[in-house]
Short mmCIF file of C-alpha atoms in Angstrom, two decimals:
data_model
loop_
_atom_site.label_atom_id
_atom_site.label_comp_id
_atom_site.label_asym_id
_atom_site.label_seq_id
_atom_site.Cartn_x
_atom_site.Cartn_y
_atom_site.Cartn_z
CA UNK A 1038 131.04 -52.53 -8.89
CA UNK A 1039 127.56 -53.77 -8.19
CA UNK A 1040 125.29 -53.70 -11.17
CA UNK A 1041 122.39 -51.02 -11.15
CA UNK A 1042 119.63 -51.91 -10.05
CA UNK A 1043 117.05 -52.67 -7.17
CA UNK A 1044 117.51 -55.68 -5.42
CA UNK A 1045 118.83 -58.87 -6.64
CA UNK A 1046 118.31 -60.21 -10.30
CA UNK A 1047 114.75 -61.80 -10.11
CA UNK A 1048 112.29 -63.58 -12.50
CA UNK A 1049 109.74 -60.78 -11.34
CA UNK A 1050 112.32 -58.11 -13.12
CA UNK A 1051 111.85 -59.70 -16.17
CA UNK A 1052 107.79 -60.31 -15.74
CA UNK A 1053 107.09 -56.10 -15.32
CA UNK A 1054 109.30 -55.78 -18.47
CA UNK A 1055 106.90 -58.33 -20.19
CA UNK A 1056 103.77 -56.85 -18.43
CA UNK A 1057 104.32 -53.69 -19.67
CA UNK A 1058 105.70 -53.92 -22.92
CA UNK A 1059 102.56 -55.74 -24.09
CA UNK A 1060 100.10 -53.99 -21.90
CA UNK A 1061 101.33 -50.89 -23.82
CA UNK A 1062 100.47 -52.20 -27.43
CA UNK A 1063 97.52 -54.15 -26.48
CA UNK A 1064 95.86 -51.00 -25.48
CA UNK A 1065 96.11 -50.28 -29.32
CA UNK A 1066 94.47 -53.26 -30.55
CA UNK A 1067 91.34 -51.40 -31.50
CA UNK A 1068 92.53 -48.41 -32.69
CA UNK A 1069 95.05 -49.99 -34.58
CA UNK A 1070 92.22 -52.39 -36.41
CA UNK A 1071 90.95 -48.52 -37.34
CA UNK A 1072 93.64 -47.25 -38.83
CA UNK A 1073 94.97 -50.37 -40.56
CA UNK A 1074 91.74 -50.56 -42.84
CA UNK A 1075 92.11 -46.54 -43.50
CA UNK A 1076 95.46 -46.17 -44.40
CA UNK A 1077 95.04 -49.99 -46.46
CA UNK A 1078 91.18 -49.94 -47.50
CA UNK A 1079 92.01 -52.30 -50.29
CA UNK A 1080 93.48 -56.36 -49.30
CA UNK A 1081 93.14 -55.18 -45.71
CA UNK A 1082 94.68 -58.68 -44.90
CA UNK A 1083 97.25 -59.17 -46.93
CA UNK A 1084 99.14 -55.62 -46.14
CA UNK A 1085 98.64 -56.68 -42.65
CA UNK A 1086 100.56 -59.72 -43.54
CA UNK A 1087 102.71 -58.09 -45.16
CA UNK A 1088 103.62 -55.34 -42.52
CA UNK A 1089 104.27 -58.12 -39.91
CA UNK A 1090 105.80 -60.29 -42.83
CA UNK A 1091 108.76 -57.74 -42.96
CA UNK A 1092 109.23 -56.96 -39.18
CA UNK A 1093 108.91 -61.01 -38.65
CA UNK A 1094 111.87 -61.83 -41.08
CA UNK A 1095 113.80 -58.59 -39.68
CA UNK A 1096 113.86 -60.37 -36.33
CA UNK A 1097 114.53 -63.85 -37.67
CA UNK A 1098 117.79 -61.82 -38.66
CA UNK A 1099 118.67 -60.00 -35.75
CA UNK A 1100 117.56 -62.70 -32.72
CA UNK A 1101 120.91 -64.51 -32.56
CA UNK A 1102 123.25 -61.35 -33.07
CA UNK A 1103 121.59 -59.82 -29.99
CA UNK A 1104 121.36 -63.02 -28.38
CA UNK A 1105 124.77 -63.24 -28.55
CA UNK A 1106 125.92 -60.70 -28.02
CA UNK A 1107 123.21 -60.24 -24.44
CA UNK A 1108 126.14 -63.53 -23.69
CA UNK A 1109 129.02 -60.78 -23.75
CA UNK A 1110 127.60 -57.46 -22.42
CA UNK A 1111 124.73 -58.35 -20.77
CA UNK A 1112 121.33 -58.69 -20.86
CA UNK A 1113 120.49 -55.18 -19.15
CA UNK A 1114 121.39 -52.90 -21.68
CA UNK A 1115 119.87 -55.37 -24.68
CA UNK A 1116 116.63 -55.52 -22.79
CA UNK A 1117 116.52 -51.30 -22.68
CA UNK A 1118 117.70 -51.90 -26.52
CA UNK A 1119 114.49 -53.75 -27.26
CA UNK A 1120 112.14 -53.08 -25.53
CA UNK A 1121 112.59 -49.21 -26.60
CA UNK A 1122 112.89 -50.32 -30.34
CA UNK A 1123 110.07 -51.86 -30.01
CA UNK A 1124 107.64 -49.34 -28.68
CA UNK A 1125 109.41 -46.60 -30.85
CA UNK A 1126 106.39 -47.11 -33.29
CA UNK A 1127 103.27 -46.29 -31.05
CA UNK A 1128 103.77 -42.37 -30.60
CA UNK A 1129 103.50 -42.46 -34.84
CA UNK A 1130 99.91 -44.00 -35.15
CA UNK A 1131 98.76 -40.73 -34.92
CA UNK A 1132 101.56 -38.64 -36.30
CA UNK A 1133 101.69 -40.51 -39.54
CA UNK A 1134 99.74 -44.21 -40.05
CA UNK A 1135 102.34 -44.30 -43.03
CA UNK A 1136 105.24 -43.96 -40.49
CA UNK A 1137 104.11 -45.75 -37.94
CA UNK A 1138 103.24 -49.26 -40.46
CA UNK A 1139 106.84 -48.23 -41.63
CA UNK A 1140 108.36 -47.87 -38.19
CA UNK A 1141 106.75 -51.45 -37.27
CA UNK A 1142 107.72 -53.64 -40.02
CA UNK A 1143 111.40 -51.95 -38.98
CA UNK A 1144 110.97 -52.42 -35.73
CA UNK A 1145 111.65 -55.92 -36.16
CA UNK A 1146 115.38 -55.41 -36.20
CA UNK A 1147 115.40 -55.18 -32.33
CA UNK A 1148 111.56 -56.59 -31.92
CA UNK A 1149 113.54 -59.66 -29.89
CA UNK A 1150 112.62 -59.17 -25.99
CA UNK A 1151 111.32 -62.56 -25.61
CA UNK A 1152 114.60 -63.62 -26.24
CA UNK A 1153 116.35 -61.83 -24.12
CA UNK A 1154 113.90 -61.84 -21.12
CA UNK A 1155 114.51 -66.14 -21.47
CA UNK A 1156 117.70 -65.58 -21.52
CA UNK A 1157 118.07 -63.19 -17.92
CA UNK A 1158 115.29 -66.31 -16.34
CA UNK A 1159 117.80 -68.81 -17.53
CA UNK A 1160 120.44 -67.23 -15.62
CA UNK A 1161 118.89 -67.22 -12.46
CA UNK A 1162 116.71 -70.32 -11.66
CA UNK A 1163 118.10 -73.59 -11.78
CA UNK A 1164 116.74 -76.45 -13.89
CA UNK A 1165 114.12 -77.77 -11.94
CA UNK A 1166 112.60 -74.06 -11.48
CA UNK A 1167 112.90 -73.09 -15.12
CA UNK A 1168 109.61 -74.29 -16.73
CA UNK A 1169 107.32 -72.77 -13.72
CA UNK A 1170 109.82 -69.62 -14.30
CA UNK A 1171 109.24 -69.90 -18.33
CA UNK A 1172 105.49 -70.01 -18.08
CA UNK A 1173 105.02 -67.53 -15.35
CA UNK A 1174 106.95 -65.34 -18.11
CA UNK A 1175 104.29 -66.72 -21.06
CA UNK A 1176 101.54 -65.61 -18.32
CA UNK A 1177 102.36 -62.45 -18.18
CA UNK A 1178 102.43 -61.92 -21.66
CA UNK A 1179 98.77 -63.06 -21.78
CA UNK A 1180 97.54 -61.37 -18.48
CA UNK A 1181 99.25 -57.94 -19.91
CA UNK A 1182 96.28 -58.84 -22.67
CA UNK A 1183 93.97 -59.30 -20.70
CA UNK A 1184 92.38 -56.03 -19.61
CA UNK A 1185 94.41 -53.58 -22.25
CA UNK A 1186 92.25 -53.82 -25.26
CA UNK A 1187 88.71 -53.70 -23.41
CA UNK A 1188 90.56 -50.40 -21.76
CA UNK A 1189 91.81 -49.39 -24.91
CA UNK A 1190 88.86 -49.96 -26.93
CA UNK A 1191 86.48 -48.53 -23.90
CA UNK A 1192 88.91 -45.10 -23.69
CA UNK A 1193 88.96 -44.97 -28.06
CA UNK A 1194 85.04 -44.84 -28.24
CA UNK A 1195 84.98 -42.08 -25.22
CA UNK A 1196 87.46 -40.02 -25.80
CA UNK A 1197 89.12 -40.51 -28.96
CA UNK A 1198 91.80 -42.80 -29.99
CA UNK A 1199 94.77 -39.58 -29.07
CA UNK A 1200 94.43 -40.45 -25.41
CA UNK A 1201 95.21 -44.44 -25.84
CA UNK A 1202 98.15 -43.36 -27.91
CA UNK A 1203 99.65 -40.96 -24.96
CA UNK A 1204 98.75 -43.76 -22.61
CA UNK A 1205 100.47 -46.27 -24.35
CA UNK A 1206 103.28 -44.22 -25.08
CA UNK A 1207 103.58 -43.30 -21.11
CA UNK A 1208 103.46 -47.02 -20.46
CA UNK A 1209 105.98 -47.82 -22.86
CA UNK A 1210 108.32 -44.92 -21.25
CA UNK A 1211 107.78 -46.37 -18.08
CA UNK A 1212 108.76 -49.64 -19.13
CA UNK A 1213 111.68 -48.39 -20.44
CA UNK A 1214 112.32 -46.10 -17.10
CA UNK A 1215 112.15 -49.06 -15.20
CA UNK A 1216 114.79 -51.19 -17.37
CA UNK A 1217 117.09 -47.82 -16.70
CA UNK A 1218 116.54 -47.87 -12.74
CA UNK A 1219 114.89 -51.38 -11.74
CA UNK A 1220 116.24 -54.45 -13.23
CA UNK A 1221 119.91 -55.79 -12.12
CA UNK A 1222 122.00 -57.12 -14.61
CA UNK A 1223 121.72 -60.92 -14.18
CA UNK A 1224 124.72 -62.56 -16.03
CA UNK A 1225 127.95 -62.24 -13.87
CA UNK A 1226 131.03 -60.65 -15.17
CA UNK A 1227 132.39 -64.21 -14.16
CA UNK A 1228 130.42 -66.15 -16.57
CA UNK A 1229 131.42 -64.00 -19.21
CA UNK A 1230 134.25 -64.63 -21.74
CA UNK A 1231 137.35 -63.36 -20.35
CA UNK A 1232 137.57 -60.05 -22.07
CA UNK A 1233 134.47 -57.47 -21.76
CA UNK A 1234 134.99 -56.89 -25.18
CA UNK A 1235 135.17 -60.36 -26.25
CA UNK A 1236 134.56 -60.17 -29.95
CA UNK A 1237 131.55 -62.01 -31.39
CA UNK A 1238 131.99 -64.53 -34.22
CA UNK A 1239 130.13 -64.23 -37.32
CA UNK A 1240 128.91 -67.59 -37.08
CA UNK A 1241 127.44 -67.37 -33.83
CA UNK A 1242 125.39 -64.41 -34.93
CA UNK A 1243 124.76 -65.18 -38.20
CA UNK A 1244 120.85 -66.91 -38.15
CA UNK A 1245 121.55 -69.22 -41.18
CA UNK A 1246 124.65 -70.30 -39.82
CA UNK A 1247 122.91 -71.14 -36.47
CA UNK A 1248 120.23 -73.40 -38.60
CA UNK A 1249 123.04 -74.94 -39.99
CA UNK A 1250 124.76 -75.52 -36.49
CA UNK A 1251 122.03 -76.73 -34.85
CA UNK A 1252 121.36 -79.37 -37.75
CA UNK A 1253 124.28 -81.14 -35.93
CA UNK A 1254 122.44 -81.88 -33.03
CA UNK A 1255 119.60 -84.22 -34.06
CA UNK A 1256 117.31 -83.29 -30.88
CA UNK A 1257 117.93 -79.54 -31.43
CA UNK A 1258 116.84 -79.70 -35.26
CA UNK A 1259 113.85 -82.00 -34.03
CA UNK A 1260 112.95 -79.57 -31.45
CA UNK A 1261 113.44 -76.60 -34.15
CA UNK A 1262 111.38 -78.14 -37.04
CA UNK A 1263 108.77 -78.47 -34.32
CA UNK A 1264 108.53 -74.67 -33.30
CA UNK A 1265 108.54 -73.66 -36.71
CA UNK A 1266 105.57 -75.70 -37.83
CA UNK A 1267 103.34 -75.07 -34.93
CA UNK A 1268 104.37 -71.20 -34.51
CA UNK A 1269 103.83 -70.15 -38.31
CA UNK A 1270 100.04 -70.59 -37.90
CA UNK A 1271 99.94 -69.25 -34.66
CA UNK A 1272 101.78 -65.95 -35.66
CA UNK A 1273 99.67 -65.72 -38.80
CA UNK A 1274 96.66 -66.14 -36.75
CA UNK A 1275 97.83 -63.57 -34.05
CA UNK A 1276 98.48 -60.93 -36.69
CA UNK A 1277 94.81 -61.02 -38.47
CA UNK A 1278 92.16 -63.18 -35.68
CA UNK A 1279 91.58 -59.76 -34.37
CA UNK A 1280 90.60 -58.04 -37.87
CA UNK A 1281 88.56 -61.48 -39.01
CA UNK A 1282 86.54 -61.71 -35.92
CA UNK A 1283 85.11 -58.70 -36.30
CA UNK A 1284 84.70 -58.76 -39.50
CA UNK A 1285 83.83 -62.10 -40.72
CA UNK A 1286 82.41 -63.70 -37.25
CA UNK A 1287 80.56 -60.25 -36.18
CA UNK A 1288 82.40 -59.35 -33.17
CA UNK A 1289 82.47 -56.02 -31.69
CA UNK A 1290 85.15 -53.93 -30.42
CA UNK A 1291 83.94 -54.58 -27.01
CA UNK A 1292 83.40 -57.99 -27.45
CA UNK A 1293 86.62 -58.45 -29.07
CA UNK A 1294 88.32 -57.34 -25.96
CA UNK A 1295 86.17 -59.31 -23.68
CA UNK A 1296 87.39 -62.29 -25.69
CA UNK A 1297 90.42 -61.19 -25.64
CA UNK A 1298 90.36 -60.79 -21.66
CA UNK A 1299 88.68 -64.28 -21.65
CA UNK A 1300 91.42 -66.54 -23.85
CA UNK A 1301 94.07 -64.15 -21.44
CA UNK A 1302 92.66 -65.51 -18.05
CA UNK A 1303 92.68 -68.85 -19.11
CA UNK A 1304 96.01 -68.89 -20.64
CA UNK A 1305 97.01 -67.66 -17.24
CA UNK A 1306 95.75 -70.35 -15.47
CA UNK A 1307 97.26 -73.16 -18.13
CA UNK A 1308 100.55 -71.59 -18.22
CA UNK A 1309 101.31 -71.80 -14.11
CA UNK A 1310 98.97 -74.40 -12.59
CA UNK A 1311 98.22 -76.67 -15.39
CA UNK A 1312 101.88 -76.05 -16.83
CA UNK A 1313 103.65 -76.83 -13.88
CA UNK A 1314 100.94 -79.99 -13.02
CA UNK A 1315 102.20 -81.68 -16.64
CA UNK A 1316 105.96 -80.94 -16.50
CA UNK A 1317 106.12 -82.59 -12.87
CA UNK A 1318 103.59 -85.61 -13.76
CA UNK A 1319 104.02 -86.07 -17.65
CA UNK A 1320 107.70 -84.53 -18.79
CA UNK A 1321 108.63 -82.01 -21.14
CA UNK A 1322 108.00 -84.06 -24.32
CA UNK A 1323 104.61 -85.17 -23.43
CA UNK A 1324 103.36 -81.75 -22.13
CA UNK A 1325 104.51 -80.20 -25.37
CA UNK A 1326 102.59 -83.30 -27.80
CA UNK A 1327 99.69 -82.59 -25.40
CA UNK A 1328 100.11 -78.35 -26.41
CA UNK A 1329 100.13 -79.67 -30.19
CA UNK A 1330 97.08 -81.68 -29.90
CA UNK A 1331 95.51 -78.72 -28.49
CA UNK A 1332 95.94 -76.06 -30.99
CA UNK A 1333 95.35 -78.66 -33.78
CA UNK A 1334 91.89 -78.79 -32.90
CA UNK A 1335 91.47 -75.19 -32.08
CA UNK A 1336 92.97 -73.63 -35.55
CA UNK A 1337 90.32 -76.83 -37.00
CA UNK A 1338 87.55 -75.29 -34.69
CA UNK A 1339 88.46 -72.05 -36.26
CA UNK A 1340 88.57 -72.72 -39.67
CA UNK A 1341 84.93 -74.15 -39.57
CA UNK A 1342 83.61 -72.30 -37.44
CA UNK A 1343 80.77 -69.71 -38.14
CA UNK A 1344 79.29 -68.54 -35.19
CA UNK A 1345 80.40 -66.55 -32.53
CA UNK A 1346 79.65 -69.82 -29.39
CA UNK A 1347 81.94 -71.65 -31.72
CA UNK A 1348 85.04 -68.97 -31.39
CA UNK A 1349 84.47 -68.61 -27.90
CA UNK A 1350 84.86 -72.68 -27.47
CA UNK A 1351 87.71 -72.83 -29.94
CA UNK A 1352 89.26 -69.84 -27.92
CA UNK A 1353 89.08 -72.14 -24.62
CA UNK A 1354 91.07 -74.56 -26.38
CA UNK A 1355 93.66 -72.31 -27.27
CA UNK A 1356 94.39 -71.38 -24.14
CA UNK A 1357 95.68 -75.05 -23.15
CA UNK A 1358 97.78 -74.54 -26.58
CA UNK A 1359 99.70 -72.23 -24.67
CA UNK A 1360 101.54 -74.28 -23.01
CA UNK A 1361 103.74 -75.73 -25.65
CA UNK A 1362 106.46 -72.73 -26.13
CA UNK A 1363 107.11 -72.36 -22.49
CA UNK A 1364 107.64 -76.19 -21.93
CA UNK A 1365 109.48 -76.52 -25.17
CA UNK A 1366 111.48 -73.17 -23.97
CA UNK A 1367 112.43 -75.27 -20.82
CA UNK A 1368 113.20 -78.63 -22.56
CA UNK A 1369 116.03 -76.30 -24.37
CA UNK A 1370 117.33 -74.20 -22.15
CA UNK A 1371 117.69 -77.54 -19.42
CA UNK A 1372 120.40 -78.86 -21.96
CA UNK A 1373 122.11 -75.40 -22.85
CA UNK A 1374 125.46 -74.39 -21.08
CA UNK A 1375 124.95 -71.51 -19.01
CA UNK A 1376 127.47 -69.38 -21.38
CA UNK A 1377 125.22 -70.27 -24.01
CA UNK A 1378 121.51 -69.65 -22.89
CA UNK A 1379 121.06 -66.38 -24.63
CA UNK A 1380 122.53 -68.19 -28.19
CA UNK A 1381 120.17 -70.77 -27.96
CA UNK A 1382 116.91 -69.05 -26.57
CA UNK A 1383 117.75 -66.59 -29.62
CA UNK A 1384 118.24 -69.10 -31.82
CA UNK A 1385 114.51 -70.22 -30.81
CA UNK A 1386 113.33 -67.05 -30.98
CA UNK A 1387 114.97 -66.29 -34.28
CA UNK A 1388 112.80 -68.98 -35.52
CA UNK A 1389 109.65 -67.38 -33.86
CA UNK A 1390 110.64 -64.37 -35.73
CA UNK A 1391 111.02 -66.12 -39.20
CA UNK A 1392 107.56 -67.57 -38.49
CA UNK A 1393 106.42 -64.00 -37.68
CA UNK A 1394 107.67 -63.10 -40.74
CA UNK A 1395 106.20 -66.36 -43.22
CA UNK A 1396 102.80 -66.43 -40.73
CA UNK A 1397 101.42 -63.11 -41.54
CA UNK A 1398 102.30 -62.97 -45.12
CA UNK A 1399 100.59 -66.57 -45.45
CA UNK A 1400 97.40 -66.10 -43.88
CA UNK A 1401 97.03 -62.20 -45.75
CA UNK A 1402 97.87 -63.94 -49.18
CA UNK A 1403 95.22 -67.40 -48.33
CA UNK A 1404 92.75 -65.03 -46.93
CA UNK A 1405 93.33 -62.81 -50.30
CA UNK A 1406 93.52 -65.82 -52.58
CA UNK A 1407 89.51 -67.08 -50.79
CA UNK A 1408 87.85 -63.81 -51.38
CA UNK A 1409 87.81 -62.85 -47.77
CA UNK A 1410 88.36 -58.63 -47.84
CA UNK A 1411 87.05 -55.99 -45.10
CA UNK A 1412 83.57 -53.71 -45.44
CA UNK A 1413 83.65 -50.30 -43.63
CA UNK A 1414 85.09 -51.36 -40.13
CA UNK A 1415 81.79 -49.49 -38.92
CA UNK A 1416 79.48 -52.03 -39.67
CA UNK A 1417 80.57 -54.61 -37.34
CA UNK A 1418 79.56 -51.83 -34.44
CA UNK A 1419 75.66 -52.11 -35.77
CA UNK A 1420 74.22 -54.62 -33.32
CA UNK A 1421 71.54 -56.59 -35.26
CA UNK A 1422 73.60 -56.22 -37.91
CA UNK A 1423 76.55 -59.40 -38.63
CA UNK A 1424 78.15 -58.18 -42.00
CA UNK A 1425 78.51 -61.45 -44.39
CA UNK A 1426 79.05 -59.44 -47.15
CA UNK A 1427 82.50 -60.01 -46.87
CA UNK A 1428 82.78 -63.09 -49.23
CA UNK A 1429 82.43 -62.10 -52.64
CA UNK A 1430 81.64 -65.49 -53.64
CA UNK A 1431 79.05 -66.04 -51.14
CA UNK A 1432 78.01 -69.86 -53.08
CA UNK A 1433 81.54 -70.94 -52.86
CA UNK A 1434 83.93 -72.78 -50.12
CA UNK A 1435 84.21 -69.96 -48.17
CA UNK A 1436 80.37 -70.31 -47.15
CA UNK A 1437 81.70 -74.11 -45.90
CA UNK A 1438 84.99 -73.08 -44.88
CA UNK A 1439 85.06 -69.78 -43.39
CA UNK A 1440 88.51 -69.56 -42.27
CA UNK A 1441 90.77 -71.24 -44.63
CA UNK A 1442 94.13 -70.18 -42.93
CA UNK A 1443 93.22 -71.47 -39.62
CA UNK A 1444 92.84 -75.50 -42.15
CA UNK A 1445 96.15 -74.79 -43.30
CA UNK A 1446 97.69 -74.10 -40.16
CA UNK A 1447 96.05 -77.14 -38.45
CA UNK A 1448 97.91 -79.19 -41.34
CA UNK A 1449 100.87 -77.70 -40.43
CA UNK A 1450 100.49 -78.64 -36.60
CA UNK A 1451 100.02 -82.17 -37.47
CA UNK A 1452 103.39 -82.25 -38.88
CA UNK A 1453 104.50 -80.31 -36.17
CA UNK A 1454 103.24 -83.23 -33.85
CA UNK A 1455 104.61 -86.12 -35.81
CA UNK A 1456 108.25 -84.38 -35.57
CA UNK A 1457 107.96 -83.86 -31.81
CA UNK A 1458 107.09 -87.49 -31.38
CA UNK A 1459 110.43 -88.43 -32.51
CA UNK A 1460 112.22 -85.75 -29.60
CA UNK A 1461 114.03 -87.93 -27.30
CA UNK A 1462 113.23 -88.06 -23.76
CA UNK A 1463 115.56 -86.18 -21.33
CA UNK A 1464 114.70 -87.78 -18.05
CA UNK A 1465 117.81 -89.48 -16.74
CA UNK A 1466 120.17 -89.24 -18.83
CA UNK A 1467 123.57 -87.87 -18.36
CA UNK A 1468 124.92 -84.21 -19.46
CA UNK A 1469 128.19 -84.33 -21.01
CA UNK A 1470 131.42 -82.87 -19.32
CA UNK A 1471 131.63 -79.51 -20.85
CA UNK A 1472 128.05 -78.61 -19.31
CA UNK A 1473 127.53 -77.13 -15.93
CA UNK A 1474 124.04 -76.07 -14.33
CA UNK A 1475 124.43 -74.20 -11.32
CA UNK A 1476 123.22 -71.41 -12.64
CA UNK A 1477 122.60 -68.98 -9.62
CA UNK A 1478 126.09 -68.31 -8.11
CA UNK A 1479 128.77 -68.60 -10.85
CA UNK A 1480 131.27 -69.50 -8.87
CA UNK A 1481 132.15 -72.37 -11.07
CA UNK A 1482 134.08 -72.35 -14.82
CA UNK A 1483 133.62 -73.42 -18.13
CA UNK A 1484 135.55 -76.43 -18.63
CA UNK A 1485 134.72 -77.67 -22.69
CA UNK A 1486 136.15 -80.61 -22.61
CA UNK A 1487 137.67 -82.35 -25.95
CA UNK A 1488 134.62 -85.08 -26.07
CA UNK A 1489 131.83 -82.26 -25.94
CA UNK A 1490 132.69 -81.19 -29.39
CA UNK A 1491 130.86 -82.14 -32.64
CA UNK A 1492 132.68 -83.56 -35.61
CA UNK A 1493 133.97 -80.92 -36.90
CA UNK A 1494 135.21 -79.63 -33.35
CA UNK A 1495 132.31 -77.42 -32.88
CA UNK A 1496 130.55 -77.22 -29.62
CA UNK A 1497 127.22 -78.06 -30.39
CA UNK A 1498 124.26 -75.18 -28.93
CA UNK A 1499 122.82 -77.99 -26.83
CA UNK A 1500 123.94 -81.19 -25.12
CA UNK A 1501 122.96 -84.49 -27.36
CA UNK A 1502 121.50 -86.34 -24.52
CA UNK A 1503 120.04 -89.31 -27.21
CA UNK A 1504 123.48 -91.00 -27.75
#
């Protein structure tokens, strides 16, 4: 029976699932700044760390299960299974803040789409198309944020923030309608294990047994250690950059979503034409030490920056930062068997998750331990007026350092960028036997031959290409 859908499985499928998953909560950012400080008025920050502390480690949990099992069933049904899980929240901002913070950090059982969406690309480009297919996929993301929170934030101060709640719920629906009546199932019944109902093994689902399998391949545990320490700062930034620049830096709403819009459009443009320029003339490893070098000096520009001129530079260079998980993506899923790509892209994003979990938490507890709390939201919407009073130590470091964090984050990059130096280069070098990359007509098997086994005769997530 052919699978549901329209058309055959495409990368553009998985793009409108991105578009408008995120176009739906980014039309919340302002509102959701609102109701954040009144449901928390007190350490502002560090409940929103906290909130996206919970639903981060929740997902850190859950990626590989549903990773997993997206190998044995599917990745149709787990994309409707996320994707709906994770707009669940937004009809409850207005219902019940209380709820809907609840429903969030919960959320993050099933709050896994990236992996699953890398997981459907994998299946149907081949190699060479994968990293313009993985960043076309990281575009979207940004271009869904791009025009949602100036619309969101324009709509909130004319007609109330009820109507960007409906309209983000409708979006979200539609998302999910689409899933339902759209998007093809992309991973043959072929390339499955032999049964439908193969069962899963704990260890394959199990997150800390995945860290402990990918430890056996030294180029897996490189590449690992190096998402983990250059995605905890960026999570923890992306959870409170929003609340700090309009309350330490002076933003307003509106220009909060214009620089929003900005950073989106430029992301864009460094994600497919810059993105694909590197990988072709510079490799994977070099275009991902070239991402690192990046956001090092824009979490630095962050951190001591004070004026507005100096966020809108620092938010230039984050856009070329944006590069790095899309061409780190690609460097992983090039050496994954094809029966393993959702495994391994949700082993990655497992450790996204657990970074979306430590992030948060680290920047709302730093922020809390430097003084730096919220005055009425209101304030910030007085032109002529840029509210300092924030810092209740207004002779101490945080008149030098504004944005501690964003230091400790740029730290944690630099290590980030001295592991990746040690990631082997790819280029060349021969797969083993037991992998097999045509991914786009299945017509080929499995074949795990006795030498493509680790040590202890496990089949390690990726090929070893450095011995």
């Amino acid at each position: 029976m052919r699978p549901q859908g329209i058309g055959e499985p495409s990368v553009y499928h998985a793009v409108i699932v991105i578009f408008l998953e995120f176009f739906a909560w980014g039309l919340l950012t302002t509102p959701m700044l609102t109701v954040l400080h009144q449901t928390f008025p007190q350490h502002t920050f560090l409940m929103n760390g906290l909130i996206h502390g919970v639903k981060g480690i929740l997902s850190f949990l859950s990626a590989p299960l549903i990773g997993a099992l997206s190998d044995v069933w599917g990745r149709k049904s787990f994309l409707l299974l996320t994707v709906f899980f994770t707009c669940a929240p937004i009809p409850l901002m207005r219902i019940s803040p209380w709820w809907y913070f609840a429903v969030i950090s919960m959320s993050g059982v099933f709050a896994v789409t990236f992996s699953v969406i890398f997981a459907y690309v994998a299946d149907i480009t081949q190699e060479h198309e994968r990293s313009t297919a993985y960043g076309l996929v990281s575009a979207t993301f940004a271009a869904s944020l791009v025009t949602s929170p100036a619309i969101g934030a324009y709509l909130a101060r004319a007609y109330g923030d009820n109507l960007v709640v409906v309209l983000a719920t409708a979006i979200a629906l539609l998302d999910i309608c689409f899933i339902l009546v759209a998007v093809p199932e992309s991973l043959p019944e072929k390339m499955r294990p032999a049964s439908w109902g193969a069962p899963i093994s704990w260890e394959q689902a199990d997150p800390f047994a995945s860290l402990k399998k990918v430890g056996q391949d030294s180029t897996v545990l490189l590449i690992c250690i190096t998402v983990f320490l250059s995605y905890l700062p960026e999570a923890g930034q992306y959870s409170s950059f929003f609340l700090y620049l309009r309350q330490v830096i002076g933003f307003s709403s509106e220009t909060v979503a214009a620089f929003i819009a900005v950073v989106g459009i430029l992301s864009i443009l460094a994600q497919t034409v810059v993105l694909g320029i590197l990988m072709r003339s510079i490799g994977h490893k070099n275009t991902i030490l070239l991402g690192l070098g990046f956001q090092i000096l824009q979490l630095a520009w962050y951190g001591f920056g004070s004026q507005p001129w100096m966020m809108w530079a620092a938010g230039a260079v984050a856009a070329m930062s944006s590069i790095t998980f899309p061409a780190v993506s690609a460097l992983v899923s090039r050496n994954a068997d094809p029966d393993q790509q959702g495994v391994v892209q949700g082993m990655i994003t497992g450790i996204r998750g657990l970074c979306n979990g430590l992030g948060p938490a680290l920047y709302g507890f730093v922020f809390y331990l430097f003084h730096v709390e919220l005055n009425e939201m209101g304030d910030v919407d007085n032109p002529g007026k840029v509210p300092k009073g924030n810092m209740q130590n207004p002779t101490d470091e945080s008149t030098i350092i504004p944005g501690p964090p964003f230091l400790f984050g740029a730290c944690s990059v630099l290590l980030s960028l001295l592991v990746a130096l040690f990631i082997p280069e790819h280029s060349g070098l021969p797969l083993r036997s037991g992998s097999w990359k045509k991914h786009n007509n299945g017509s080929q098997g499995h074949p795990h031959s006795p030498q493509s086994t680790g040590p202890d005769g496990k089949e390690p997530l990726l090929q070893d290409s450095c011995v």
